[in-house]
PDB file of C-alpha atoms and ligand atoms in Angstrom:
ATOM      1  CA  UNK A  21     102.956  91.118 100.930  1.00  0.00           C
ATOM      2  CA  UNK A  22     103.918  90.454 104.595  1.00  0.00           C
ATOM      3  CA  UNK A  23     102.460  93.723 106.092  1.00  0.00           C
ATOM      4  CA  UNK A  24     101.352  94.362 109.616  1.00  0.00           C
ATOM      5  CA  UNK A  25      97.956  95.434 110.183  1.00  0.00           C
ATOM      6  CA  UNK A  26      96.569  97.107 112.911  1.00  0.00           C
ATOM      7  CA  UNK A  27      93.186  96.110 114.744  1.00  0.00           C
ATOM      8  CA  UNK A  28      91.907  99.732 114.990  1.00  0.00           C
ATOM      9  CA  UNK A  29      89.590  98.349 118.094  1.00  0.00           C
ATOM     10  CA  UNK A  30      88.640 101.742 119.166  1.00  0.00           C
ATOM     11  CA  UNK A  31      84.858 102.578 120.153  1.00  0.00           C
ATOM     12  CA  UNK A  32      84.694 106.069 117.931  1.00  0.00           C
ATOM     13  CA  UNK A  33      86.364 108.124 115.157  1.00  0.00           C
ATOM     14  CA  UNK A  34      88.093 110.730 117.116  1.00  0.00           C
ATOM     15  CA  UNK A  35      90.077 108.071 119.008  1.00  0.00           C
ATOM     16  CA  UNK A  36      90.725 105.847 115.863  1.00  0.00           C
ATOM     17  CA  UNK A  37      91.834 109.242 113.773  1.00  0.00           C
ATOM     18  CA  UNK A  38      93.641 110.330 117.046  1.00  0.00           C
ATOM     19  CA  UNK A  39      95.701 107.114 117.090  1.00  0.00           C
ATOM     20  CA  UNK A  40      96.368 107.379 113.154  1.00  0.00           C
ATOM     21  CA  UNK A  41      97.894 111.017 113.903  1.00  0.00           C
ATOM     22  CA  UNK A  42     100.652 109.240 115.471  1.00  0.00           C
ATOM     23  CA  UNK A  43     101.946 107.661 112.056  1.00  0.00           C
ATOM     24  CA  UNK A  44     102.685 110.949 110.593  1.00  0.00           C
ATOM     25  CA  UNK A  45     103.237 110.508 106.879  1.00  0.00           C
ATOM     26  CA  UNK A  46     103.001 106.861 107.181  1.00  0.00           C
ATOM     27  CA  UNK A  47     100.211 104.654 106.100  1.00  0.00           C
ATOM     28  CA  UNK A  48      99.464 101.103 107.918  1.00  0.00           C
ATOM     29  CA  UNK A  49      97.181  98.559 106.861  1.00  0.00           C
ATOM     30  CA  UNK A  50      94.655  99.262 108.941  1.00  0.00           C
ATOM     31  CA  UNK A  51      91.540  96.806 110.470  1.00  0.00           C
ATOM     32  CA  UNK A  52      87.840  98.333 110.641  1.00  0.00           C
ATOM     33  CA  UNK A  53      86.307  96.004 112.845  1.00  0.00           C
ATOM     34  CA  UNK A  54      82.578  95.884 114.529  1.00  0.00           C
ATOM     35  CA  UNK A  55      82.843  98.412 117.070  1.00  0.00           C
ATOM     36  CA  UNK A  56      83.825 101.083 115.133  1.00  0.00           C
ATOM     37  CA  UNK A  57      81.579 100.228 112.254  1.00  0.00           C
ATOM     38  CA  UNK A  58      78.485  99.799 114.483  1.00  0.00           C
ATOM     39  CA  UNK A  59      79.349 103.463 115.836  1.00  0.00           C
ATOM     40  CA  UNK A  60      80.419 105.348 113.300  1.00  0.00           C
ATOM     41  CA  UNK A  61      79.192 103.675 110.130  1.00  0.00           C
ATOM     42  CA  UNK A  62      80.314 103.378 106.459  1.00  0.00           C
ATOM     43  CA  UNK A  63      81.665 107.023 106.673  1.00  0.00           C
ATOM     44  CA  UNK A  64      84.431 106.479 109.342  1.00  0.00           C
ATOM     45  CA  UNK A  65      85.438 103.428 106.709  1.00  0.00           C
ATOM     46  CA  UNK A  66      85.501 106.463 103.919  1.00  0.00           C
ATOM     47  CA  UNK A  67      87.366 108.846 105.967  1.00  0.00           C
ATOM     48  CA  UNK A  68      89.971 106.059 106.723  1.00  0.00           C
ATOM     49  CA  UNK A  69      90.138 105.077 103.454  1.00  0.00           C
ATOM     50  CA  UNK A  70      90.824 108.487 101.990  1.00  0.00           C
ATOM     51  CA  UNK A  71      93.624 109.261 104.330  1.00  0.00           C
ATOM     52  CA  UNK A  72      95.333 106.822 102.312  1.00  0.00           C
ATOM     53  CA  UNK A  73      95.514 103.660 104.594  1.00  0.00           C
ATOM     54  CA  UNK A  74      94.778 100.314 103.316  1.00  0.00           C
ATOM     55  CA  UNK A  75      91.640  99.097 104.870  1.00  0.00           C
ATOM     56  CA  UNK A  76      90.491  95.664 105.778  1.00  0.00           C
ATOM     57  CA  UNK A  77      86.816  95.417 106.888  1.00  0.00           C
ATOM     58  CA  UNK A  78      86.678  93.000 109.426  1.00  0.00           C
ATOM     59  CA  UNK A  79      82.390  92.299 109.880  1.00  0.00           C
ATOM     60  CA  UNK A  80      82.761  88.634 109.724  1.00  0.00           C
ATOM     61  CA  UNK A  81      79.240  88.134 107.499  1.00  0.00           C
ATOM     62  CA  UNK A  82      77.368  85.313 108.344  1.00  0.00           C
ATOM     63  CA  UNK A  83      74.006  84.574 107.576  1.00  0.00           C
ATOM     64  CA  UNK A  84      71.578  83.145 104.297  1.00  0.00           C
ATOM     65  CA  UNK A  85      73.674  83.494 100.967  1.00  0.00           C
ATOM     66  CA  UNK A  86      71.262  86.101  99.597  1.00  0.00           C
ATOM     67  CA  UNK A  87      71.198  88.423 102.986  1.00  0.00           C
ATOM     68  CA  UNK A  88      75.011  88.188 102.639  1.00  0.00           C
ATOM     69  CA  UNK A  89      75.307  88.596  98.933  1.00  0.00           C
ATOM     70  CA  UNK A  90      73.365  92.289  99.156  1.00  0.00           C
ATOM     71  CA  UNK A  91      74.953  93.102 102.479  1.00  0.00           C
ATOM     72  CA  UNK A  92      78.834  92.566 100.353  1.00  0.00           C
ATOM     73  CA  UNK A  93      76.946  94.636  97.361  1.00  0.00           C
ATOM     74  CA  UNK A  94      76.679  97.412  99.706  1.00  0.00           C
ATOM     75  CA  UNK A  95      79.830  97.494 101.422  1.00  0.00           C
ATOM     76  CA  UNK A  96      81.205  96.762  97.761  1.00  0.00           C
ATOM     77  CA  UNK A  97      80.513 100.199  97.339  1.00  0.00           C
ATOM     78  CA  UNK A  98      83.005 101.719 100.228  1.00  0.00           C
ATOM     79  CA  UNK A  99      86.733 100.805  98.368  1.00  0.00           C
ATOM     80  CA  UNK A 100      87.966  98.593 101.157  1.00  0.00           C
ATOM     81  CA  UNK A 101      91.130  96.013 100.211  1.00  0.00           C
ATOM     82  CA  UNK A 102      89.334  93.248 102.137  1.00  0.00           C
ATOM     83  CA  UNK A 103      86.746  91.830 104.092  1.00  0.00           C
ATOM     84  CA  UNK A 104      85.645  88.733 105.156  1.00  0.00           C
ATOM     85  CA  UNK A 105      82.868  86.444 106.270  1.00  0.00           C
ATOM     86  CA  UNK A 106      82.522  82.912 108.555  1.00  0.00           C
ATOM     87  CA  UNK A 107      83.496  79.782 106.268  1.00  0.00           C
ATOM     88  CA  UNK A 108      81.034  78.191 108.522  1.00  0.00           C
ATOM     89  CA  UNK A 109      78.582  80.076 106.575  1.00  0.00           C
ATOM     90  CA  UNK A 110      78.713  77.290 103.764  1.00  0.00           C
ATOM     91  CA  UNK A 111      79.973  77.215 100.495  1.00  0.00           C
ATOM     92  CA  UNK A 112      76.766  78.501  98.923  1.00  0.00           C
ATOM     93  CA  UNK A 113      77.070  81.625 101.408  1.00  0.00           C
ATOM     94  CA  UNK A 114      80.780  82.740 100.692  1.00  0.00           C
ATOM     95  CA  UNK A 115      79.782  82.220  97.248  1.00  0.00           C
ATOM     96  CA  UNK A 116      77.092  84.689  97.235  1.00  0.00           C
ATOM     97  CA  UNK A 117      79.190  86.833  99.077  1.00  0.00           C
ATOM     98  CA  UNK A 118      81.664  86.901  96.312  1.00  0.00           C
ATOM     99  CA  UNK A 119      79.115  87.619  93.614  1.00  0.00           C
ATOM    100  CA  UNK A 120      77.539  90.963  96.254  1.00  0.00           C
ATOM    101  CA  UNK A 121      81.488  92.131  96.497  1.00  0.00           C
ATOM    102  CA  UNK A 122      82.158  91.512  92.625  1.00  0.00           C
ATOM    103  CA  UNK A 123      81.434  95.496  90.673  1.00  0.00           C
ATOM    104  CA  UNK A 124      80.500  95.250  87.357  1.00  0.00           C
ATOM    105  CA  UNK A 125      83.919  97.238  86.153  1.00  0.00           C
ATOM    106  CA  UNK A 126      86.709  97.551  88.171  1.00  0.00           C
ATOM    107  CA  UNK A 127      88.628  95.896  90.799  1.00  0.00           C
ATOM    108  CA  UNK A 128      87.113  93.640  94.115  1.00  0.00           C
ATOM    109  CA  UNK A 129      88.473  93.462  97.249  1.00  0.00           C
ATOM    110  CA  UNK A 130      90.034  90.183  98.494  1.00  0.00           C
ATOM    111  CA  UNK A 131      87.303  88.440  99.895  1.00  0.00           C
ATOM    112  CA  UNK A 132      88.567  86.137 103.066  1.00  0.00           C
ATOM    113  CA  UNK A 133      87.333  83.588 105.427  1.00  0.00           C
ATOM    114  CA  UNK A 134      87.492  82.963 109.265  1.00  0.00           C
ATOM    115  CA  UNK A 135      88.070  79.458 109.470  1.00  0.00           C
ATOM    116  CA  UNK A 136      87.767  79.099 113.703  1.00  0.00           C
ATOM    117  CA  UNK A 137      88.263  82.133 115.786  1.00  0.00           C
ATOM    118  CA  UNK A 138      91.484  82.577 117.400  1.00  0.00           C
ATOM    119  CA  UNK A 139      89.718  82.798 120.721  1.00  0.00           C
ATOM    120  CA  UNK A 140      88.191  79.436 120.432  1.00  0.00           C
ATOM    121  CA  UNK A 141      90.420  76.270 121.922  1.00  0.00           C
ATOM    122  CA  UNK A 142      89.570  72.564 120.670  1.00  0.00           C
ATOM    123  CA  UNK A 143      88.273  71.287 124.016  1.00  0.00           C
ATOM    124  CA  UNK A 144      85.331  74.388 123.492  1.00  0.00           C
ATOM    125  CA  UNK A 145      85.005  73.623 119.533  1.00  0.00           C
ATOM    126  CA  UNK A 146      84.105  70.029 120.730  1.00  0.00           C
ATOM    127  CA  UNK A 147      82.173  70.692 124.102  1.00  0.00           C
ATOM    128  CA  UNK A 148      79.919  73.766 122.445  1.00  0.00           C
ATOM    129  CA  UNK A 149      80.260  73.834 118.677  1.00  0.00           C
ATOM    130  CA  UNK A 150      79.881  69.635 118.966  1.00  0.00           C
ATOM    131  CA  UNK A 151      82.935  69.817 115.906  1.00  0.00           C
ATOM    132  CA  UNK A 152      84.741  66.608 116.737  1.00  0.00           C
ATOM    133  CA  UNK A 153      86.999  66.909 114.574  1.00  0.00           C
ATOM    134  CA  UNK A 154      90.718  68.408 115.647  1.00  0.00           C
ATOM    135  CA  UNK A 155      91.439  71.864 115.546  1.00  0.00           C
ATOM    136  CA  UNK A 156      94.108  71.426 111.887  1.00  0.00           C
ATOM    137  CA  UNK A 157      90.956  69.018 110.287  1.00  0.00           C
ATOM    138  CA  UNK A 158      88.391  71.737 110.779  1.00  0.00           C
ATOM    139  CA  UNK A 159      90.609  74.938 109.786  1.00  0.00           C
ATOM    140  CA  UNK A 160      91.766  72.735 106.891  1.00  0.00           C
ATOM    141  CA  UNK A 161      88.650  71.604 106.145  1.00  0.00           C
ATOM    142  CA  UNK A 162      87.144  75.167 106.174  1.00  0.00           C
ATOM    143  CA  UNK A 163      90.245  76.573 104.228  1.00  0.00           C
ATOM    144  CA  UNK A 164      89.704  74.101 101.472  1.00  0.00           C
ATOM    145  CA  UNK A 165      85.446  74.836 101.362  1.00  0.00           C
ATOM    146  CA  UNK A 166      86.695  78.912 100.858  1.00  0.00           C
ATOM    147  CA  UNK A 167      88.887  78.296  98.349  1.00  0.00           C
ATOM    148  CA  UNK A 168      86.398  76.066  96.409  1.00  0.00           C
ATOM    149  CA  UNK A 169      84.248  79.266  96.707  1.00  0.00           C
ATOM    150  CA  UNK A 170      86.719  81.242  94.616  1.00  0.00           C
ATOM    151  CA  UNK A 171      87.423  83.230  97.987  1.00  0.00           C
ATOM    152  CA  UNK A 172      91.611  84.908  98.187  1.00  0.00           C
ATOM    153  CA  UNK A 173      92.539  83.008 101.328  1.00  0.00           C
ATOM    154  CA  UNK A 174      91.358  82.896 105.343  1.00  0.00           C
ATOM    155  CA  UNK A 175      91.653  84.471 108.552  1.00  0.00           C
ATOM    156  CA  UNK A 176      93.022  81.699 110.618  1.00  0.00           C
ATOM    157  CA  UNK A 177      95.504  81.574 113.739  1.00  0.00           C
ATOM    158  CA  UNK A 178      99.356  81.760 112.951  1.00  0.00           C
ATOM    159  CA  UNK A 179      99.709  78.378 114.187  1.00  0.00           C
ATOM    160  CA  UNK A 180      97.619  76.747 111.450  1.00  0.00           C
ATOM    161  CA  UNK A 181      99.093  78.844 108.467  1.00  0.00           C
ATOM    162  CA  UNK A 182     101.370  76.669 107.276  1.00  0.00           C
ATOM    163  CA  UNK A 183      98.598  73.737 107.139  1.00  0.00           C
ATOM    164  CA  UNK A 184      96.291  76.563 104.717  1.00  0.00           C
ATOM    165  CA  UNK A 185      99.673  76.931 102.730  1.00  0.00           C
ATOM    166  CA  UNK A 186      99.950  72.850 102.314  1.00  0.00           C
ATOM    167  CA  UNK A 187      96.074  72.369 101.783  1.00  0.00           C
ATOM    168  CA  UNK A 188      95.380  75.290  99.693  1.00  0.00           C
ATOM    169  CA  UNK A 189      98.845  76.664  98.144  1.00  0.00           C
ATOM    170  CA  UNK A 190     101.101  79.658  98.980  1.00  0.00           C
ATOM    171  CA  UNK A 191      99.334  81.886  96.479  1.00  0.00           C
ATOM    172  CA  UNK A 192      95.982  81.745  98.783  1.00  0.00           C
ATOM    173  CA  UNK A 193      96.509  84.425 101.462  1.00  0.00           C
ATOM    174  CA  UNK A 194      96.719  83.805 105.004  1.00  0.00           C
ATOM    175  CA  UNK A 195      95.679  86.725 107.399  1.00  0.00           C
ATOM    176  CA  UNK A 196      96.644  85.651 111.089  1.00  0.00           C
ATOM    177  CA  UNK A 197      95.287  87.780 114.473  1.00  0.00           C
ATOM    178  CA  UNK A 198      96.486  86.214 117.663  1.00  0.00           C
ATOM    179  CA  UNK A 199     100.020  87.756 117.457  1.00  0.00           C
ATOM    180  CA  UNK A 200     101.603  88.569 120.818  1.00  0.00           C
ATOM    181  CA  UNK A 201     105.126  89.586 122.041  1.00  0.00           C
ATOM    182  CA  UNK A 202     106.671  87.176 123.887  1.00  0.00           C
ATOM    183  CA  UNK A 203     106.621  89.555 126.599  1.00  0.00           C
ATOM    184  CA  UNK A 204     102.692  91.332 126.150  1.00  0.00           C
ATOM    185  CA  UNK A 205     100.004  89.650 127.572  1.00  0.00           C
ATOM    186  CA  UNK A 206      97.864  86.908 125.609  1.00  0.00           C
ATOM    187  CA  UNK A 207      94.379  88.628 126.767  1.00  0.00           C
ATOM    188  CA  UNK A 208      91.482  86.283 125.506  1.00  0.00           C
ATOM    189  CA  UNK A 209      93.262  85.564 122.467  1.00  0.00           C
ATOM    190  CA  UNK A 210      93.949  81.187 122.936  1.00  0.00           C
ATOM    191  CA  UNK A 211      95.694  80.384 119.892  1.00  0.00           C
ATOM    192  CA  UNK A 212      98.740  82.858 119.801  1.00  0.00           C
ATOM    193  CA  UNK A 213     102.310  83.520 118.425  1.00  0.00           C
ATOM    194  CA  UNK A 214     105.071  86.141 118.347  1.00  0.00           C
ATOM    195  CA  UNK A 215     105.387  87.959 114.837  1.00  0.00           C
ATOM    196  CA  UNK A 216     109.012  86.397 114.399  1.00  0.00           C
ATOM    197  CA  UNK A 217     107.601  83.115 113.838  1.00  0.00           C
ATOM    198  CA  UNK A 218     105.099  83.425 112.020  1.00  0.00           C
ATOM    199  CA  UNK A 219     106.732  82.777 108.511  1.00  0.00           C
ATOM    200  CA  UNK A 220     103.669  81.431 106.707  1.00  0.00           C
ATOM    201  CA  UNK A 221     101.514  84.657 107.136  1.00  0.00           C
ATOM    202  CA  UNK A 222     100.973  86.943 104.666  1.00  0.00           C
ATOM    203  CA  UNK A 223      99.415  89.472 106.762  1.00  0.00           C
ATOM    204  CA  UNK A 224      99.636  89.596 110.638  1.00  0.00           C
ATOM    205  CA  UNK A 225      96.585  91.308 112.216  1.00  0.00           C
ATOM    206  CA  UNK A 226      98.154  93.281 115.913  1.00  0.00           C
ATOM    207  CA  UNK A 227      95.490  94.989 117.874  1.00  0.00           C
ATOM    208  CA  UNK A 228      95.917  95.171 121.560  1.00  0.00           C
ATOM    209  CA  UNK A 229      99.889  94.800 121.552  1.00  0.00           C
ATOM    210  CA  UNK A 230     100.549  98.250 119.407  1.00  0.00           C
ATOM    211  CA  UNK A 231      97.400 100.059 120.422  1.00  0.00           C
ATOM    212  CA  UNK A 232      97.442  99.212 124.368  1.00  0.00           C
ATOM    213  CA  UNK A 233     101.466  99.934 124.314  1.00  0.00           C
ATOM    214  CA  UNK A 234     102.797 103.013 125.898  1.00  0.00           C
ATOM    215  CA  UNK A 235     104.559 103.987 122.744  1.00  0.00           C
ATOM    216  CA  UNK A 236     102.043 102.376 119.600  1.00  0.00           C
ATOM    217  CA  UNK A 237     104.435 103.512 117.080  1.00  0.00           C
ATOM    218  CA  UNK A 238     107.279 101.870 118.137  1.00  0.00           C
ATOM    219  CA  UNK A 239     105.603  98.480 119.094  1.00  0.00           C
ATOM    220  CA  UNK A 240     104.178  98.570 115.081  1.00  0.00           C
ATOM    221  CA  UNK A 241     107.932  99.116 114.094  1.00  0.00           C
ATOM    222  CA  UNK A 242     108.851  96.235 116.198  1.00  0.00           C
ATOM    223  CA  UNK A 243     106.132  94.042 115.060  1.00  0.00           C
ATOM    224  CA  UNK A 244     106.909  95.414 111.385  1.00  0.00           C
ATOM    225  CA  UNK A 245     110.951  94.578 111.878  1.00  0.00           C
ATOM    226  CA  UNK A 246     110.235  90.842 113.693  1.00  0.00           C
ATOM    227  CA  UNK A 247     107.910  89.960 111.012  1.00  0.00           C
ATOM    228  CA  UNK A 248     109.986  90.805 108.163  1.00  0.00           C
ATOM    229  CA  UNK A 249     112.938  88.442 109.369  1.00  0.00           C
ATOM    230  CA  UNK A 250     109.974  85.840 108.235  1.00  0.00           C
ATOM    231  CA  UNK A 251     110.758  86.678 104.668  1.00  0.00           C
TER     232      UNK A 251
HETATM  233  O1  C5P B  10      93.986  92.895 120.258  1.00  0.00           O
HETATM  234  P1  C5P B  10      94.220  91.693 119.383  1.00  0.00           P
HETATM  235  O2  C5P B  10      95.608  91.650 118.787  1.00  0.00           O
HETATM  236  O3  C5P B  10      93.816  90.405 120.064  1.00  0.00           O
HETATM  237  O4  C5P B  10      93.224  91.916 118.150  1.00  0.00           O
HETATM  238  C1  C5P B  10      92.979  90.928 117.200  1.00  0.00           C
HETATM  239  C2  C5P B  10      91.954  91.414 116.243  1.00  0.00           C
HETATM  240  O5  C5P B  10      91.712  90.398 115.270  1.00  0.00           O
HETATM  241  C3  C5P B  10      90.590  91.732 116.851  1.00  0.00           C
HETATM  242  O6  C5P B  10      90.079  92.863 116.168  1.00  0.00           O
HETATM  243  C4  C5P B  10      89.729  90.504 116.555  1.00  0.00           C
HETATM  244  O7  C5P B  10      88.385  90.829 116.347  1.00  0.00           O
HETATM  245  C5  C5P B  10      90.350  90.024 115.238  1.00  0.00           C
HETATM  246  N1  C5P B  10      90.185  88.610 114.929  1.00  0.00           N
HETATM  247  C6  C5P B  10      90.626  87.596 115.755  1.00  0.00           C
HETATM  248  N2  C5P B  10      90.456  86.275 115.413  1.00  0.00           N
HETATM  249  C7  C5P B  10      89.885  85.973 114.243  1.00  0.00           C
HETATM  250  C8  C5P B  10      89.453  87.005 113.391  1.00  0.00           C
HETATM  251  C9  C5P B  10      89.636  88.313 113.757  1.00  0.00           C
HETATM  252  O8  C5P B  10      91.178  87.867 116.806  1.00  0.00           O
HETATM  253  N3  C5P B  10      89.790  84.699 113.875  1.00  0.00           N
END
């Protein structure tokens, strides 16, 4: 493990496969989030997928267990690696949603959980969600309700990996967004860290600092390079 993958957060195909061009042979784990899903659909996924890149469908499901469990049924069907859905779903939800991703034959994709966004602070988890609990209780907390769930591991900020690791084990994955440079900007992401430090990560999710840089290739070497001193 310990691979970098890219937030392709681009609004159509042509950009995404555009962007992709600029690996040449290479093959990234790449993110299919929201944006380009609601564009461009379940063949843009395909297309992606059959280039040879390792996809991670990033659609964050979260609604009644049995909406969710035929939604992951469907999307069981495109060969993705992973996707995920909100651990504040409930137990009973990322439960279904692991029964809808599970084929009859053959192999699932890693199912994972956002615990809190990365965007979210503590002081906004209390004032709007009304969570009073701290920021490590609730991610812990979630962590613990996915992996009851049978789920692979969560989608949590780099800075509460190490708790998931302690809680949960180093076998269940940790997938972290909120990486920055120390030198890129930290956008509306509130929970951050730079891809040297973040040693208990198994995968770091980059969007904005490789596909906003001048040269995308090099800033996913960099990322790629910092993060494997994490080894
Ligand atoms: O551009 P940036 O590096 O902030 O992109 C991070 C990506 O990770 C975005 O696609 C965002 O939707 C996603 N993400 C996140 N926080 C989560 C889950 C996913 O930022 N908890």
């Amino acid at each position: 493990m310990k691979d970098v993958i890219i937030a392709l957060d681009f609004p159509g195909r042509e950009e995404t496969l555009r962007f992709l061009k600029l690996f040449g042979e290479e093959r990234p784990w790449v993110k299919i989030g929201m944006e380009l899903f609601y564009r461009e659909g379940p063949d843009a996924v395909r297309a992606i997928r059959d280039m040879g890149c390792p996809v991670f469908l990033d659609l964050k499901l979260h609604d009644i267990p049995n909406t969710v469990k035929r939604a992951m049924r469907s999307l069981a069907n495109l060969g993705v690696n992973m996707t995920n859905v909100h651990a504040s779903g409930t137990r009973a939800m990322m439960e279904a949603a692991l029964e809808g991703l599970t084929p009859d034959s053959g192999e699932r994709a890693k199912l994972l959980a956002v615990t809190q966004l990365t965007s979210t602070s503590e002081e906004v988890m209390r004032r709007e969600l009304l969570i009073h609990a701290t920021m490590p209780e609730t991610v812990a907390s979630y962590a613990m309700n996915a992996q009851a769930a049978g789920l692979d591991g969560v989608v949590c900020s780099p800075l509460e990996a190490k708790l998931v690791k302690e809680h949960c084990g180093k076998d269940f994955l940790t997938v972290t967004p909120g990486i920055r440079f120390a030198d890129s900007k930290a956008d509306d992401q509130a929970r951050i860290m730079t891809p040297d430090k973040a040693f208990d990560s198994d995968y770091i999710v980059v969007g904005r600092p490789i596909t906003a840089a001048a040269d995308p290739l090099a800033a996913y070497r960099r990322c790629a390079s910092d993060f494997a001193k994490t080894k």
